[in-house]
XYZ file of C-alpha atoms in Angstrom:
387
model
C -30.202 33.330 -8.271
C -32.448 35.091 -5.868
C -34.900 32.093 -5.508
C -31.855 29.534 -5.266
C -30.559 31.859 -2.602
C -34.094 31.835 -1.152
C -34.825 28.316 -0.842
C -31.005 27.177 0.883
C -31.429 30.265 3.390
C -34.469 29.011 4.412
C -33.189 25.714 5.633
C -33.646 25.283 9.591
C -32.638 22.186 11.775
C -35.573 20.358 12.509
C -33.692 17.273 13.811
C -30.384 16.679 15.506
C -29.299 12.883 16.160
C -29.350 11.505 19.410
C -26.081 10.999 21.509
C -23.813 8.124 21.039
C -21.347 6.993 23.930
C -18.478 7.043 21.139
C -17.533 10.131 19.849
C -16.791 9.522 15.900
C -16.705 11.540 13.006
C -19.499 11.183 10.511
C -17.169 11.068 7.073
C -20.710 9.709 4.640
C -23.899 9.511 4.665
C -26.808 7.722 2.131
C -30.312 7.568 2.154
C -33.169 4.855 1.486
C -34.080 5.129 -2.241
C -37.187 3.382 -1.602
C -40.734 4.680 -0.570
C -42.651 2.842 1.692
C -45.578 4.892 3.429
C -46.084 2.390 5.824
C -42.348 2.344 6.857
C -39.645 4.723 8.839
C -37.386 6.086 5.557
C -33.637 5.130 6.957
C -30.646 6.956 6.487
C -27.014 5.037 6.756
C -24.111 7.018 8.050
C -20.347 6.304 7.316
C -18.341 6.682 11.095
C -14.582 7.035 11.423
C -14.748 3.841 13.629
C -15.362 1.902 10.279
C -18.424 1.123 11.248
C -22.007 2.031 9.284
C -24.978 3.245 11.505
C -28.797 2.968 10.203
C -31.178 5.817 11.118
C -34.685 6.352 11.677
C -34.917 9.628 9.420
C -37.199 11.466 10.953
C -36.361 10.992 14.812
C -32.816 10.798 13.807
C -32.488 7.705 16.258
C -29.801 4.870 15.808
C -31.479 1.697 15.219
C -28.297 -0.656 14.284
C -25.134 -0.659 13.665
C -22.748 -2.682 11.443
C -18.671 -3.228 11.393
C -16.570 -4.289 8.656
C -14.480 -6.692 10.966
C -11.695 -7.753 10.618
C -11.435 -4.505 8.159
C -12.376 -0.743 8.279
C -15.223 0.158 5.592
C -15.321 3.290 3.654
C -18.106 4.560 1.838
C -21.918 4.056 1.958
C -24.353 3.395 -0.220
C -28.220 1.983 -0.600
C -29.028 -0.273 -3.546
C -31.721 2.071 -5.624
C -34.262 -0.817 -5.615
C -34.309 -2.335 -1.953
C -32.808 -1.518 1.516
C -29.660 -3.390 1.014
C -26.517 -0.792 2.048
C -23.051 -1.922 0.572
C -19.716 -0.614 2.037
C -16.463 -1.593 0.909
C -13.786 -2.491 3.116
C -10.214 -2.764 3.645
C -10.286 -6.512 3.955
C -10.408 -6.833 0.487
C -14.156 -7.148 0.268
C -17.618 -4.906 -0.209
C -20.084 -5.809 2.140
C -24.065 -5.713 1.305
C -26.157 -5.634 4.399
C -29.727 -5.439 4.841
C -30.489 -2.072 6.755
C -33.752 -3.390 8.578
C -32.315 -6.577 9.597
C -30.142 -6.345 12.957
C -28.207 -9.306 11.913
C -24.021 -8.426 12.041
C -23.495 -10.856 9.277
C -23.497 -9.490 5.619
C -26.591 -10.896 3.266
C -23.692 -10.842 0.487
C -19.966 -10.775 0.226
C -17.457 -9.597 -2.759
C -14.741 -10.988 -2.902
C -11.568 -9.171 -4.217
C -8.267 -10.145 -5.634
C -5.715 -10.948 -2.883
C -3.399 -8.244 -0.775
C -6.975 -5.792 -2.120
C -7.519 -3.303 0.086
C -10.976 -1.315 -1.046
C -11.222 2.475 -0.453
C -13.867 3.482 -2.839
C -17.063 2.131 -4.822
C -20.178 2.111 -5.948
C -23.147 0.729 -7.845
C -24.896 0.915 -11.328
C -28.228 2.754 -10.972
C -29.700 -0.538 -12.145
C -28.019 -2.863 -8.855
C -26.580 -4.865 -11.442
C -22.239 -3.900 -11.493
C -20.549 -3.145 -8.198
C -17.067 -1.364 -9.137
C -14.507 -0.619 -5.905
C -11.006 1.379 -6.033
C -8.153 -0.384 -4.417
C -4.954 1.368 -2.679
C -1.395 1.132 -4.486
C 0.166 -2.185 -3.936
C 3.344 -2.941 -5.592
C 2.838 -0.939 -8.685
C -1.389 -1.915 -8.552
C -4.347 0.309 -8.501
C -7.353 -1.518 -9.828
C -11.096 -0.957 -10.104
C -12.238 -4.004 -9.730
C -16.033 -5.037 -10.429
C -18.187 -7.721 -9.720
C -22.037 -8.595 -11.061
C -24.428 -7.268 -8.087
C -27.176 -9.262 -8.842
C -28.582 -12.205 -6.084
C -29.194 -15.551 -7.392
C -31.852 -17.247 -5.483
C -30.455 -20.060 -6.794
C -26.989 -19.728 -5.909
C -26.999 -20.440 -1.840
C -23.301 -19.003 -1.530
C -23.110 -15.166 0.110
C -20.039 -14.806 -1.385
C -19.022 -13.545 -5.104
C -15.611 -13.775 -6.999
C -14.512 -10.429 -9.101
C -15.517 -10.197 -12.831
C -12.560 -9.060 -13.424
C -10.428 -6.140 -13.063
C -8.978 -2.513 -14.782
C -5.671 -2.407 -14.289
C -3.883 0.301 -16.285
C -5.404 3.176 -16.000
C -4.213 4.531 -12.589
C -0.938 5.076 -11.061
C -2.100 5.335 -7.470
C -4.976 4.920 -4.939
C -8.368 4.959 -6.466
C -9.846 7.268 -4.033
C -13.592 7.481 -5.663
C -16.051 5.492 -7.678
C -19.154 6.679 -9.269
C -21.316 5.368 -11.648
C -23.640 7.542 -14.363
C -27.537 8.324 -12.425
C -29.111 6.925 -15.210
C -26.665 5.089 -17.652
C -25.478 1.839 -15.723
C -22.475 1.356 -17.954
C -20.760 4.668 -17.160
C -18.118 5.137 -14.812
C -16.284 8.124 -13.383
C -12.993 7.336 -10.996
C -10.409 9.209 -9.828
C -7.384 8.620 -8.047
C -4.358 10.435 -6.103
C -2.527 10.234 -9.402
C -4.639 13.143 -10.085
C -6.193 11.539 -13.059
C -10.386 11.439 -13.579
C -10.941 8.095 -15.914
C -14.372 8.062 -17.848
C -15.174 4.426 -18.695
C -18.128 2.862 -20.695
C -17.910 -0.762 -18.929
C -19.940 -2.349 -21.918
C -16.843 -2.524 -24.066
C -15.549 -5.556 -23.398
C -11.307 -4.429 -22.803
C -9.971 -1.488 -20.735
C -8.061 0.854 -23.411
C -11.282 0.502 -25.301
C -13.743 1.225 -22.363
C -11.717 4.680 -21.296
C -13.832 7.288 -23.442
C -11.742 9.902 -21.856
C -8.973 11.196 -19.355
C -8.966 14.317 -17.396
C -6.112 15.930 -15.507
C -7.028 17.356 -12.036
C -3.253 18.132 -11.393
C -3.657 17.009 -7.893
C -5.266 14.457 -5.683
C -8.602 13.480 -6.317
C -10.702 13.598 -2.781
C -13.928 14.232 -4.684
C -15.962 13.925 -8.623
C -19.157 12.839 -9.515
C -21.661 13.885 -12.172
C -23.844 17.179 -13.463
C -25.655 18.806 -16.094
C -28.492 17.667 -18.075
C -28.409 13.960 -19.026
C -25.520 14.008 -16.375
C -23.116 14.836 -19.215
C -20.793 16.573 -17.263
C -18.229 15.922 -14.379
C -17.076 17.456 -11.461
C -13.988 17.129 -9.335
C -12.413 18.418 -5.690
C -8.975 17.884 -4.944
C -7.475 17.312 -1.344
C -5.794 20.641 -1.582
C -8.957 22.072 -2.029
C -9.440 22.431 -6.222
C -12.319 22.179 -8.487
C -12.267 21.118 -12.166
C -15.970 20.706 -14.210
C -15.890 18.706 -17.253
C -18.279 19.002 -20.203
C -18.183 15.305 -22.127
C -20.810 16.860 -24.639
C -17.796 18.351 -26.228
C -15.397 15.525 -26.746
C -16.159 15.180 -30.425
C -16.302 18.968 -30.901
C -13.494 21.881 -30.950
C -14.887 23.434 -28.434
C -12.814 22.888 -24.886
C -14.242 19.884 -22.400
C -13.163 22.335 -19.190
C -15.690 24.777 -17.794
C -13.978 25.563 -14.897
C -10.345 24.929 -13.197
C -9.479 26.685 -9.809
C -6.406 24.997 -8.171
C -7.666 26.625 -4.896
C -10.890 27.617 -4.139
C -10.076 29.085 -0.590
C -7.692 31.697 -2.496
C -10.260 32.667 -5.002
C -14.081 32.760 -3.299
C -15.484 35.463 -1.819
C -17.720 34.597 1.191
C -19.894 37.189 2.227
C -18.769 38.160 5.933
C -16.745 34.666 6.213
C -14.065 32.357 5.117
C -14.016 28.996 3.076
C -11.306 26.152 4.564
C -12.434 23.338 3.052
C -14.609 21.609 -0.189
C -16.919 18.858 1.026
C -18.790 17.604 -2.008
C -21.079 18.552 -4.892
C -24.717 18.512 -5.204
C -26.400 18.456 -8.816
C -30.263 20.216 -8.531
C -31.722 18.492 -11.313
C -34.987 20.968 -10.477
C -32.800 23.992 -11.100
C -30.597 22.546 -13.544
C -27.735 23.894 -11.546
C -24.427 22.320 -10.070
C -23.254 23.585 -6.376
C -20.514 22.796 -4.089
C -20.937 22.508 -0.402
C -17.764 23.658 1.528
C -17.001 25.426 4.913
C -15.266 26.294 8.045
C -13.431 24.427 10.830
C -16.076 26.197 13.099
C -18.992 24.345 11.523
C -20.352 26.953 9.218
C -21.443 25.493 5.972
C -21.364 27.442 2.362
C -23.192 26.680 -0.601
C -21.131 27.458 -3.260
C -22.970 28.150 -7.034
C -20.848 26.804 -10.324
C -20.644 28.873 -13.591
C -18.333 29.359 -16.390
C -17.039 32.159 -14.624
C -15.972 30.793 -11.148
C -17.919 29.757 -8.060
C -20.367 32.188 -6.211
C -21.589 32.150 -2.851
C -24.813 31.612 -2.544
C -26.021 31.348 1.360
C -24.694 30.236 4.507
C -25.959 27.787 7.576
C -24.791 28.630 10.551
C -25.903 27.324 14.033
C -25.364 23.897 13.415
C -22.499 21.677 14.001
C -19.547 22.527 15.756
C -16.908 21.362 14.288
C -15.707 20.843 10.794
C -18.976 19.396 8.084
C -17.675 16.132 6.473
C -20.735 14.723 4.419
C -24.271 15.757 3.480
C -27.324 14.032 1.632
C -29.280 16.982 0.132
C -33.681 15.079 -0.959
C -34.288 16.412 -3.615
C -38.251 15.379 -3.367
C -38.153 17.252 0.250
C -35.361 19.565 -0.736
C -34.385 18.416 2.670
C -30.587 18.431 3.706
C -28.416 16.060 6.361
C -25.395 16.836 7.584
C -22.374 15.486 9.473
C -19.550 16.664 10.697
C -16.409 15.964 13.411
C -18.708 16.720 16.269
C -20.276 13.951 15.881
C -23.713 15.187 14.898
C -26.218 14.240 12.467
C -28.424 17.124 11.795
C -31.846 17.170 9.281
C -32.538 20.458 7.924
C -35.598 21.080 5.829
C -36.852 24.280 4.180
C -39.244 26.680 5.998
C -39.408 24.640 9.261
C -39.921 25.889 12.372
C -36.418 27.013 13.902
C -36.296 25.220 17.533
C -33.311 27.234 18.170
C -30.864 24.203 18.800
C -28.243 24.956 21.353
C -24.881 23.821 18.817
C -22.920 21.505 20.881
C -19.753 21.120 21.329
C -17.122 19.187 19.181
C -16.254 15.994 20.015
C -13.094 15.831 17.878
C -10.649 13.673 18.695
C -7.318 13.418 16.600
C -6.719 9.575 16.384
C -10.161 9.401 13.968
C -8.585 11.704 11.454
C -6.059 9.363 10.792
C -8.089 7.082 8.668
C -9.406 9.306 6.056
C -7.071 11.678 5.461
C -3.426 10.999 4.188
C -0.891 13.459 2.954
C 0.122 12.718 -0.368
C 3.365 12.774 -2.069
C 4.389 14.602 -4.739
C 5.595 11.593 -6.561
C 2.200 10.231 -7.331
C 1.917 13.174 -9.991
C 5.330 12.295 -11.959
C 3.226 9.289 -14.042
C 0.741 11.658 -15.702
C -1.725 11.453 -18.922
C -2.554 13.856 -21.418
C -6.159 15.156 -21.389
C-alpha cells in the first residue's frame, strides 16, 4: 500500500485548460487510444451544454467543438482503433465524429427506434457493436445496439438498430459498458437498481443475461475489474458501492465482495470528509481496483477496494474548486485528468514539477445541474430481480 500511496501523492498539476467564455460543467472525459508520435494526443470532454470539446493534451487547448443539435449528448467515448469520438444523444441517435476534422456534421449516424431518447453507451473493444441505454417511455427501457463497423461501400452516414433488449430493465438505463477485452460482454445498469451481465453472442435476450445483480438503489456508476476483468463494480446515486466477482457464478462461494449502501457514513478520510463517489479506476499494473470520490470544495480522494471495505489511500488538493465530476487516469503515463463544476480541465502527472497553480474559482451555475442529475423515485425499486 505504501508504494500505491506513493505514486497518487505524487501527482502535481502540470496543466490546467484554458478559459472558455461559457462556464459549463465538465460531467466526462475520454482520451485518444491511438499513438501517433508525429501527432498532438487529443482528449474529448463531455460539457453540461451537451456539447463535446476536443483537446490538445498536452497544452490543454480547445481545438473544436461539437453539439448534438437538435438533442443534448451524454457520454464520450474514442473508438480504440482511430480518432472517431461517439456520443449518444437524446434525439434518439449516437453520433460518431471525427475528432481532427472541424466539420459540425457527424461522419456516421445511429439511428434508434422512435420516441428513443439515449442516455448511456458504449462500444466493443473491437469498434464492431455500439450498445446505448434509453430513458423509460411508456413501460420501455431498452439497450439498443447497432453494428459499428463503416462500409466503404455503403455511401449512407446513417445506420438502422440491430435490434433491441427489451426485458431486462424496469427503468432508465443509466450506463453501458462493454468487457476491455471480450467484445461480446456487456455490463448495464439502470435506476431500477438492477446490474444486467449480457454475453451479446447468444442470439435472444433471456439467453444472453449470464447474470443479475441487485444494487438496491440507482445505478449512477459500474464498470469492470480484476484480472481478466472478471469482476464488476457499481456506485449508486445515493452514494453506494457493490463489487461483483463473476468467477464465482458456478461455485458456492458468494459473487459479492463488497456492499456499502453509503460510503460517506462508513470511510474514514484522514483529516477530511467524503460527499460524493465519482467513478472507478481498475490499475491493471497493480492489480488493484480504486474509487475516486470527494468534496464539494474540490478535494479529490482515492479510495482503495478490499474485501474488507474501502481505504483511503491519498488526497489531491489544490486543484479544482468546485465539486470533481469525471477523470481519465493513463495508465502508460500514470497520468490523471480531471474535471469538475468549475469548469476546469486539469492534467496531473506523477513527480512533475508543482507550478503552484492559483485554484480558481467555481464557476457553478445551478441551471447545468439540471441535466445530469435527477432525483429518483422510490417506485422504480418496487419491480425488482433476484440475484
Amino acid at each position: 500500500m505504501e508504494r500505491i500511496e506513493e505514486q497518487f501523492a505524487n501527482l502535481n498539476i502540470v496543466k490546467r485548460s484554458s478559459g472558455t467564455t461559457e462556464p459549463t460543467y465538465l460531467l466526462g472525459i475520454d482520451a485518444s487510444k491511438t499513438v501517433q508520435a508525429e501527432k498532438e494526443s487529443l482528449i474529448a470532454v463531455l460539457c453540461s451544454n451537451g456539447s463535446i470539446r476536443i483537446y490538445d493534451k498536452e497544452r490543454l487547448y480547445i481545438l473544436r467543438e461539437f453539439r448534438g443539435y437538435p438533442g443534448l449528448l451524454n457520454g464520450v467515448k474514442f473508438a480504440n482503433s482511430c480518432d472517431n469520438i461517439y456520443s449518444s444523444c437524446t434525439d434518439g441517435t449516437v453520433k460518431c465524429w471525427d475528432a481532427r476534422l472541424a466539420s459540425e456534421k457527424p461522419v456516421q449516424l445511429f439511428k434508434g427506434y422512435p420516441s428513443n431518447i439515449f442516455i448511456s453507451f458504449d462500444i466493443s473493444c473491437n469498434d464492431h457493436v455500439i450498445c446505448a441505454g434509453t430513458e423509460k417511455v411508456d413501460d420501455d427501457a431498452l439497450l439498443v445496439f447497432w453494428d459499428a463497423r463503416i462500409n466503404s461501400q455503403d455511401l449512407s452516414t446513417s445506420k438502422d438498430p440491430l435490434g433491441a433488449y427489451s426485458e431486462t430493465h424496469s427503468d432508465d438505463v443509466t450506463q453501458v459498458r462493454f468487457h476491455p477485452s471480450n467484445p461480446n460482454m456487456v455490463v448495464s445498469g439502470s435506476t431500477d437498481g438492477l446490474v444486467n451481465v449480457f454475453d451479446i453472442s447468444i442470439d435472444n435476450e433471456d439467453d444472453a443475461l449470464v447474470t443479475t445483480c441487485n444494487s438496491v438503489s440507482s445505478v449512477s456508476c459500474i464498470g469492470w475489474s480484476g484480472k481478466d476483468y472478471k469482476q464488476i463494480y457499481c456506485m449508486t446515486h445515493d452514494e453506494g458501492f457493490c463489487w461483483w466477482d463473476l468467477n464465482h457464478l458456478d461455485t458456492d462461494e458468494p459473487i459479492t465482495r463488497l456492499n456499502i449502501q453509503d460510503v460517506r457514513e462508513v470511510i474514514n478520510v484522514k483529516g477530511g470528509i467524503l460527499d460524493y463517489l465519482v467513478g472507478g479506476l481498475y490499475h491493471e499494473k497493480m492489480d488493484k481496483l480504486f474509487v475516486v470520490g470527494g468534496t464539494n470544495t474540490g478535494i479529490i480522494h482515492l479510495l482503495s477496494c478490499t474485501t474488507a471495505g474501502l481505504i483511503h489511500v491519498t488526497s489531491l488538493h489544490g486543484g479544482h474548486a468546485a465539486t470533481v465530476r469525471s477523470f481519465c487516469w493513463n495508465m502508460q503515463d500514470d497520468s490523471l485528468l480531471t474535471g469538475g463544476e468549475d469548469a476546469q480541465l486539469l492534467l496531473w502527472k506523477p513527480g512533475a514539477l508543482d507550478k503552484t497553480f492559483t485554484k480558481k474559482d467555481s464557476m457553478k451555475i445551478a441551471s447545468s445541474v439540471y441535466q445530469r442529475v435527477r432525483v429518483h423515485s422510490n417506485d422504480s425499486f418496487k419491480k425488482r430481480k433476484k440475484q
